[in-house]
Coordinates of C-alpha atoms in Angstrom, one line a residue:
M1 CA 12.0 -11.6 -38.2
K2 CA 8.8 -11.1 -36.9
L3 CA 7.8 -7.9 -34.1
V4 CA 5.7 -9.5 -31.0
Y5 CA 3.7 -8.3 -28.4
I6 CA 3.7 -9.6 -25.0
S7 CA 0.9 -9.2 -23.0
H8 CA 0.4 -9.9 -19.7
P9 CA -1.5 -8.6 -16.6
Y10 CA 0.7 -6.5 -14.4
T11 CA -1.4 -4.5 -12.2
G12 CA -2.0 -6.1 -9.0
D13 CA 0.7 -8.3 -8.1
E14 CA 3.4 -6.0 -10.1
I15 CA 6.4 -7.6 -8.6
K16 CA 5.1 -10.8 -9.3
N17 CA 4.2 -9.8 -12.8
R18 CA 7.2 -8.1 -13.9
V19 CA 9.4 -11.3 -13.1
E20 CA 7.3 -13.8 -14.9
T21 CA 6.9 -12.1 -17.8
R22 CA 10.4 -11.7 -18.3
E23 CA 10.1 -15.6 -17.6
M24 CA 7.6 -15.9 -19.8
C25 CA 9.8 -13.6 -22.4
K26 CA 12.9 -16.4 -21.9
Q27 CA 11.0 -19.0 -22.6
I28 CA 9.2 -17.2 -26.2
Q29 CA 12.6 -16.7 -27.5
R30 CA 14.0 -20.0 -26.7
Q31 CA 11.3 -21.8 -28.5
H32 CA 11.4 -18.5 -31.2
K33 CA 14.8 -17.7 -32.3
D34 CA 13.4 -15.1 -35.2
W35 CA 11.0 -12.9 -33.0
C36 CA 11.4 -9.5 -31.7
L37 CA 9.9 -9.4 -28.0
Y38 CA 8.3 -5.9 -27.2
C39 CA 7.4 -6.5 -23.3
P40 CA 5.1 -3.3 -22.6
L41 CA 5.7 -4.2 -18.8
D42 CA 9.2 -3.8 -18.9
N43 CA 9.1 -0.7 -21.4
H44 CA 6.4 1.6 -19.6
I45 CA 9.0 1.9 -16.4
F46 CA 10.3 5.4 -16.4
A47 CA 6.8 6.6 -17.5
E48 CA 5.2 4.7 -14.7
Q49 CA 7.9 6.1 -12.7
A50 CA 6.8 9.9 -14.2
G51 CA 3.4 9.2 -13.3
Y52 CA 1.7 8.7 -16.4
E53 CA -1.9 7.9 -16.2
Y54 CA -3.5 4.3 -16.7
S55 CA -5.0 5.4 -19.8
R56 CA -1.9 6.9 -22.1
F57 CA -0.7 3.7 -21.7
I58 CA -3.3 2.0 -23.3
E59 CA -3.1 4.2 -25.2
W60 CA 0.4 3.2 -25.8
D61 CA 0.2 -0.7 -26.5
L62 CA -2.4 -0.6 -28.5
F63 CA -0.4 1.2 -31.0
M64 CA 2.7 -0.6 -30.4
L65 CA 0.0 -3.7 -31.1
A66 CA -0.9 -1.9 -34.6
K67 CA 3.2 -2.7 -35.6
C68 CA 3.6 -5.7 -34.4
D69 CA 3.3 -8.9 -36.2
I70 CA 1.6 -11.3 -33.6
A71 CA 0.6 -11.3 -30.4
V72 CA 1.0 -13.7 -27.1
F73 CA -1.0 -13.2 -24.6
C74 CA 0.2 -14.9 -21.3
G75 CA -0.9 -15.3 -17.2
D76 CA -4.3 -14.6 -16.4
W77 CA -5.3 -12.1 -19.0
E78 CA -8.6 -13.2 -19.2
R79 CA -8.4 -11.1 -15.9
S80 CA -6.9 -8.3 -16.5
K81 CA -8.8 -5.4 -18.0
G82 CA -5.5 -4.1 -20.1
C83 CA -5.1 -7.7 -21.3
M84 CA -8.8 -8.2 -22.6
A85 CA -8.6 -4.4 -24.5
E86 CA -5.0 -5.9 -25.8
Y87 CA -6.9 -9.1 -27.2
K88 CA -9.9 -7.3 -28.8
E89 CA -7.6 -5.3 -31.0
A90 CA -5.7 -7.9 -32.0
K91 CA -8.8 -9.4 -33.0
R92 CA -10.4 -6.7 -35.3
L93 CA -6.6 -6.0 -36.4
K94 CA -6.4 -10.0 -37.7
K95 CA -2.9 -10.6 -35.7
E96 CA -1.5 -14.2 -35.4
I97 CA -2.8 -15.1 -31.7
Y98 CA -0.6 -17.1 -29.6
F99 CA -1.3 -18.5 -25.3
E100 CA 1.4 -19.0 -23.2
R101 CA 1.7 -20.0 -19.8
V102 CA 5.0 -20.0 -17.7
N103 CA 6.6 -23.4 -17.1
K104 CA 7.5 -23.5 -13.6
S105 CA 10.0 -26.6 -14.2

């Protein structure tokens, strides 16, 4: 089994981004039944409600990314400061990297 980090933009349109990320996770899970997905957008919801700062989320995200075998970058990740930090760290750690787009059909 592989632990897989899902990177997707969040800031801007938080509701749309959560919905899109969940759809992407469903697609990925259907294709890769032996992957265990870790999705920060859903994982951080309670810390977000508790008022944690953005820097704490990035710290946690990079910590979890280091534990994962694979990183999957979704949506307009190239335009996201957080996703770009995750991408640079995934490259530095020599993680297996995939790029996905939501299939809207």
